[in-house]
PDB file of C-alpha atoms in Angstrom:
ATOM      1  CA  UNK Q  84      31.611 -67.053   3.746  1.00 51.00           C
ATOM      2  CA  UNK Q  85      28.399 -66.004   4.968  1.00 60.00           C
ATOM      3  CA  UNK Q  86      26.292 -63.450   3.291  1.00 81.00           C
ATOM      4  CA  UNK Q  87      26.588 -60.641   6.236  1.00 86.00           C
ATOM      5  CA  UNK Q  88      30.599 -61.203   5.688  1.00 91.00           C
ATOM      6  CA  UNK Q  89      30.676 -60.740   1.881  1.00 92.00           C
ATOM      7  CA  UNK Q  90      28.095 -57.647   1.617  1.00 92.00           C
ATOM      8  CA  UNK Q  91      30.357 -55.930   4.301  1.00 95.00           C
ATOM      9  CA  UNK Q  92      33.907 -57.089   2.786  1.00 96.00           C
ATOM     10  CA  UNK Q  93      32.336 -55.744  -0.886  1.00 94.00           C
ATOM     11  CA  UNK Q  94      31.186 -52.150   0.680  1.00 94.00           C
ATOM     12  CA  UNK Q  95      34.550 -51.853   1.772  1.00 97.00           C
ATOM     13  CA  UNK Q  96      35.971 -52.503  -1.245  1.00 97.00           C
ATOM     14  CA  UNK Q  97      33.785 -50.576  -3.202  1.00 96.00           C
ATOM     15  CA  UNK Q  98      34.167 -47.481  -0.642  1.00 96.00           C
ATOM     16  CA  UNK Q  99      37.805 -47.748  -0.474  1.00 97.00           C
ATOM     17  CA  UNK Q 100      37.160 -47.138  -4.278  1.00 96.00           C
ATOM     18  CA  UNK Q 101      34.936 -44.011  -3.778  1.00 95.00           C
ATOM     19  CA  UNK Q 102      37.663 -42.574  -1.790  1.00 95.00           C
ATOM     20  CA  UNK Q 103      40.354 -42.126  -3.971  1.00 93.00           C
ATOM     21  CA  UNK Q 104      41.904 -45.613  -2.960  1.00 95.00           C
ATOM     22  CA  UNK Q 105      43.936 -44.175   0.055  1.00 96.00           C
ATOM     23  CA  UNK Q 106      42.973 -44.036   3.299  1.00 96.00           C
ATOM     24  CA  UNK Q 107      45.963 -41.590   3.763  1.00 96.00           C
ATOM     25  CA  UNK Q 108      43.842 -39.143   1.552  1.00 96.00           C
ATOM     26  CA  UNK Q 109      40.467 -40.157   3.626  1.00 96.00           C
ATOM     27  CA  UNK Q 110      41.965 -39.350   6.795  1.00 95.00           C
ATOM     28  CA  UNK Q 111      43.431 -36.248   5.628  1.00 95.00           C
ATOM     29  CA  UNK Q 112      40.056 -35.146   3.646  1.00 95.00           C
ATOM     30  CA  UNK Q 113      37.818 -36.375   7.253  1.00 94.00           C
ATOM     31  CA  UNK Q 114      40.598 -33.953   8.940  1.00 93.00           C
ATOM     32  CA  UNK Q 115      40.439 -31.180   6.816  1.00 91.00           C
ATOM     33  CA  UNK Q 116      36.981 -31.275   6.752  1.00 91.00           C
ATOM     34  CA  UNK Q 117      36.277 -31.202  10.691  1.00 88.00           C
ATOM     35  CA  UNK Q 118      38.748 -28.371  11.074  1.00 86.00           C
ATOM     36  CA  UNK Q 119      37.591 -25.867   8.423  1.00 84.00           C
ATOM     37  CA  UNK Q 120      33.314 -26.560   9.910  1.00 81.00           C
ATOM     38  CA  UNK Q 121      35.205 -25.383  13.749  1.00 75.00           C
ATOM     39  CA  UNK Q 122      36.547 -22.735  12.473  1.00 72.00           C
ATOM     40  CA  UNK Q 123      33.745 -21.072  10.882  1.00 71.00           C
ATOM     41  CA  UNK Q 124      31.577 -22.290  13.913  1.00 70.00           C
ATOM     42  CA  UNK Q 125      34.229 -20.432  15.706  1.00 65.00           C
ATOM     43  CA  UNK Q 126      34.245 -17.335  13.425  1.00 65.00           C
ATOM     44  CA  UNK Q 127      38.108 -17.534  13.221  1.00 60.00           C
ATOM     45  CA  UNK Q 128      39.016 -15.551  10.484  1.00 53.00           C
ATOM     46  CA  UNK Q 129      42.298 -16.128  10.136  1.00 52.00           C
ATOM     47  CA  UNK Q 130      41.572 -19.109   8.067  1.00 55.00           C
ATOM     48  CA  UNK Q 131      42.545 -23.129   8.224  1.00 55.00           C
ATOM     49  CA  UNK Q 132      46.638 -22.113   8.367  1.00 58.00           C
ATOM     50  CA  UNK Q 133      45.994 -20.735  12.007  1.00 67.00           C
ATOM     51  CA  UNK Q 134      43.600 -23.251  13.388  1.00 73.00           C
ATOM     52  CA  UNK Q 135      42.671 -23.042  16.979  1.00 77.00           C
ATOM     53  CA  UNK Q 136      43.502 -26.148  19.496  1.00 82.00           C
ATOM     54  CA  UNK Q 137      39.556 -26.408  19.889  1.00 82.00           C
ATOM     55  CA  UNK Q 138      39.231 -26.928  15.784  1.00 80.00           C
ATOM     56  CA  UNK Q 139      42.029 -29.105  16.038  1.00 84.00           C
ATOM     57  CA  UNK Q 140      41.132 -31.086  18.366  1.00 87.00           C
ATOM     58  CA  UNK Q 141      37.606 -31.505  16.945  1.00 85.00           C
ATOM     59  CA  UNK Q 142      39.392 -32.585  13.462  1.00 87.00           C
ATOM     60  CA  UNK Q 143      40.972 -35.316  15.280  1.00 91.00           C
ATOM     61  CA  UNK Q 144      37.581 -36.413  17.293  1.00 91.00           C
ATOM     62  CA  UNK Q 145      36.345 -36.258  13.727  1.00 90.00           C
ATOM     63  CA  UNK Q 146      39.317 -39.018  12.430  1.00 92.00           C
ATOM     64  CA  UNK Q 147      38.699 -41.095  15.494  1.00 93.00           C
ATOM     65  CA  UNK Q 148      34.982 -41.019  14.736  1.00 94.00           C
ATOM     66  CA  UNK Q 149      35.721 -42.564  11.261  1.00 95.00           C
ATOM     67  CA  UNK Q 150      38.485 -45.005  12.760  1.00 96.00           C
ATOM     68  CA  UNK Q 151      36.314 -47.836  11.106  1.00 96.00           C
ATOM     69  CA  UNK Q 152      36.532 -46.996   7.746  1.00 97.00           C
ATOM     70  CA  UNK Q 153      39.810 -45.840   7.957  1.00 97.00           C
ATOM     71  CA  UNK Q 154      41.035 -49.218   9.095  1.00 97.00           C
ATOM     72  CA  UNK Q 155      38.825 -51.270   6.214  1.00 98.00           C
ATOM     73  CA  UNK Q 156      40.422 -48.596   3.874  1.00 98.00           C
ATOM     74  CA  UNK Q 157      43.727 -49.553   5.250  1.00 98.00           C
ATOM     75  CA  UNK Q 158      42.811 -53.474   4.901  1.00 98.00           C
ATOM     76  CA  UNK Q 159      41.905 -53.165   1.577  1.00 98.00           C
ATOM     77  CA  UNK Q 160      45.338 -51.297   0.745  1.00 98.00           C
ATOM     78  CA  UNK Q 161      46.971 -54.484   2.456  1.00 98.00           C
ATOM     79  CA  UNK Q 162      45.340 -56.970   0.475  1.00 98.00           C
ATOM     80  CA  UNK Q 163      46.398 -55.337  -2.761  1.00 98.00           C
ATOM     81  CA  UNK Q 164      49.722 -55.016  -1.644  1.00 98.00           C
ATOM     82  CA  UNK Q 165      50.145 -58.678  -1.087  1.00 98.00           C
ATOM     83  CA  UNK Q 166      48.554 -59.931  -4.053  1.00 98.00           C
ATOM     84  CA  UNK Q 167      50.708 -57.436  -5.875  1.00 97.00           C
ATOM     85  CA  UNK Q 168      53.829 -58.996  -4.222  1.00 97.00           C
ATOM     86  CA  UNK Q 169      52.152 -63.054  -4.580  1.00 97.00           C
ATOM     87  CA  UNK Q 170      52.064 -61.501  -8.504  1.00 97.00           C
ATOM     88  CA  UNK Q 171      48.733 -62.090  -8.556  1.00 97.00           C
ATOM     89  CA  UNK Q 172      47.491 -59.531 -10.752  1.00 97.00           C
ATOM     90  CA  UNK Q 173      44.957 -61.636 -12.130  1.00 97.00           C
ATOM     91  CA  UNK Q 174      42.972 -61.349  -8.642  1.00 98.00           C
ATOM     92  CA  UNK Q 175      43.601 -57.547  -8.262  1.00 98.00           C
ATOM     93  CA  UNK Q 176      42.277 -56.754 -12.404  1.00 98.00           C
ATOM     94  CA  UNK Q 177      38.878 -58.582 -10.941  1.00 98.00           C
ATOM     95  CA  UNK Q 178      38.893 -56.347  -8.016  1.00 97.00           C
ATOM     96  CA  UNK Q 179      39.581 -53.210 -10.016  1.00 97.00           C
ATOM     97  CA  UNK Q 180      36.832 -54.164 -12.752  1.00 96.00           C
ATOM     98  CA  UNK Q 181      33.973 -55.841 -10.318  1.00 95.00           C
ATOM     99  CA  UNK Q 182      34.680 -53.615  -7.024  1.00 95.00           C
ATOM    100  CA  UNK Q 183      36.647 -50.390  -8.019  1.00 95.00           C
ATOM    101  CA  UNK Q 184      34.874 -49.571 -11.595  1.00 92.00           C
ATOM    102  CA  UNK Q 185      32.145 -47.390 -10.640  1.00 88.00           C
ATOM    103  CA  UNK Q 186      32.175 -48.226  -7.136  1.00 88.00           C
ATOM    104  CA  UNK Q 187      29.150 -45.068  -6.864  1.00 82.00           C
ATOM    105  CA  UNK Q 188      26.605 -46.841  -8.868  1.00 78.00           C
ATOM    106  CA  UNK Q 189      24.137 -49.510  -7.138  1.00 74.00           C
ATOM    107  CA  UNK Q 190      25.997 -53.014  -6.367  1.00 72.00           C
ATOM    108  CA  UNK Q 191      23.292 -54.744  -8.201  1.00 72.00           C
ATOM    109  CA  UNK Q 192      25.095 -54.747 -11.826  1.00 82.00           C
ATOM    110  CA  UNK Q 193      27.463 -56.902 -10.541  1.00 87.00           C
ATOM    111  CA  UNK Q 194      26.828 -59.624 -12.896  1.00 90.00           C
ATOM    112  CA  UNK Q 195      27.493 -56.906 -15.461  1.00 91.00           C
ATOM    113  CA  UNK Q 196      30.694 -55.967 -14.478  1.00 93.00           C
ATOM    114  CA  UNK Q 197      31.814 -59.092 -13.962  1.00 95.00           C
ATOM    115  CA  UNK Q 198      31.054 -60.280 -17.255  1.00 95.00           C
ATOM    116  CA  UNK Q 199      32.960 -57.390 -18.544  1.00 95.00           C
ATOM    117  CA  UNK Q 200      36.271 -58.675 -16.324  1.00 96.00           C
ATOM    118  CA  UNK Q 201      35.469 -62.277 -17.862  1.00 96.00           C
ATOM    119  CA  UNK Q 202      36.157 -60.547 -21.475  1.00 96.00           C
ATOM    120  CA  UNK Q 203      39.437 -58.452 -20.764  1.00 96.00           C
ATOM    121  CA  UNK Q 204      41.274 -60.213 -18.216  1.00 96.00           C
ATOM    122  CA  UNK Q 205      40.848 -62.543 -20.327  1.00 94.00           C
ATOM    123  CA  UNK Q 206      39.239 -65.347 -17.798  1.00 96.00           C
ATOM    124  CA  UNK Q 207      35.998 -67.506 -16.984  1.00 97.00           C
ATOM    125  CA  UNK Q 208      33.258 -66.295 -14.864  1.00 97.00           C
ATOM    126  CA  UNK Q 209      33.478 -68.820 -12.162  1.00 97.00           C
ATOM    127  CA  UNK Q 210      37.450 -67.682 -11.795  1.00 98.00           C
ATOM    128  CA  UNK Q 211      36.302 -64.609 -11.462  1.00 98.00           C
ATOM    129  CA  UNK Q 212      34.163 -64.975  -8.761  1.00 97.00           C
ATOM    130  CA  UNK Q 213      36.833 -67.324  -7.236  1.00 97.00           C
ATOM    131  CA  UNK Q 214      38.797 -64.720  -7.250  1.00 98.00           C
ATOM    132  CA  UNK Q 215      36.663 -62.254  -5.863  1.00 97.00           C
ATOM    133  CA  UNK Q 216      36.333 -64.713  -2.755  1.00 96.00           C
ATOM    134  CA  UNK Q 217      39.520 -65.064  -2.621  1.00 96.00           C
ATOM    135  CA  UNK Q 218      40.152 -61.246  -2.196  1.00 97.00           C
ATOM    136  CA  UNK Q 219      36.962 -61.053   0.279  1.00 96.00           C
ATOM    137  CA  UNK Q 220      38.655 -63.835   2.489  1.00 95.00           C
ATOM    138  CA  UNK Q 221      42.035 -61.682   2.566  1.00 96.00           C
ATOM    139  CA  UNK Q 222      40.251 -58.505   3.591  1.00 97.00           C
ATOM    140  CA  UNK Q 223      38.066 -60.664   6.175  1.00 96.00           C
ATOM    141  CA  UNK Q 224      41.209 -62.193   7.559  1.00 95.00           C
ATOM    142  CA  UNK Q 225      43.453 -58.620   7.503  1.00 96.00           C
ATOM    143  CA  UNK Q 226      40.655 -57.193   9.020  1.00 96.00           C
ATOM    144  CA  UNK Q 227      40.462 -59.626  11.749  1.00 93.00           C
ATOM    145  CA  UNK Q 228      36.710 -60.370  11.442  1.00 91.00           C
ATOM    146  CA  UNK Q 229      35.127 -63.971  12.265  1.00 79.00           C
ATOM    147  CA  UNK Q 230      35.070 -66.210   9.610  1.00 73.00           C
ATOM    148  CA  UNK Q 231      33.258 -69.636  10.117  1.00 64.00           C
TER     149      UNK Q 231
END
C-alpha cells in the first residue's frame, strides 16, 4: 500500500477514535452544532427546540459539508463489524491499542503503542503490523479508494 494510502486510512482510524467511535454521534454533534451557531446568528430566542427552517437547513449544509468524514467514520464502523463477525478479534485489539488508544496525541509514538499491543494481546510485532495492514486494506477497499 502506498504511503499516501496508509497515512490517510490511519487518520481515519485514529479520528473515528476522537469522535466517540460513531459517526451516528458525529453527524448528530456536526448537526447540533450548525443549528445552535444559526440560531444565535439569527437572535432566535426561543432556543434549539424551535429552530427556524433557515438554521435547519444550514445544520444540514453543515452535515453535507462533513460528508467525507462521515463516510470514513462509517467505513471504519464496517470494518470492525466484519472482523467482529470473521471473529477476528485479534485484528480489532491491534486497532483499538495502535489506532484508538489516544488517538489525540501525535501519530509518531506508534512504535510505542504498538509494542504495548505486542505485550497484551499477547502477539509478535510483525503480526501486529500485519494486522494493522490488514485492517488499512479493509478500510481502503470499504471505502472504495484505489489500491495498486
Amino acid at each position: 500500500m502506498k504511503d499516501y494510502l496508509r497515512d490517510y486510512t490511519t487518520a481515519a482510524f485514529r479520528f473515528y477514535a476522537q469522535n466517540d467511535k460513531s459517526a451516528e454521534k458525529y453527524k448528530k454533534k456536526v448537526y447540533i452544532q450548525a443549528l445552535e451557531d444559526g440560531m444565535i446568528r439569527e437572535g432566535n430566542k426561543s432556543g434549539i427546540s424551535k429552530p427556524t427552517e433557515t438554521a435547519i437547513i444550514a445544520a444540514e449544509g453543515a452535515v453535507s459539508l462533513k460528508i467525507a468524514e462521515i463516510n470514513d467514520m462509517e467505513a471504519v464502523e464496517k470494518v470492525i463489524a466484519e472482523l467482529d463477525v470473521k471473529r477476528r478479534r485479534d485484528i480489532i485489539q491491534a486497532i483499538e491499542y495502535v489506532y484508538f488508544s489516544n488517538p489525540q496525541k501525535d501519530i509518531e509514538d506508534i512504535k510505542a503503542k504498538v509494542h504495548i499491543a505486542e505485550i497484551y494481546i499477547p502477539a509478535s510485532e510483525r503480526s501486529i503490523y500485519r494486522w494493522l495492514r490488514q485492517a488499512r486494506d479493509l478500510f481502503a477497499v470499504e471505502r472504495g479508494l484505489r489500491v495498486n
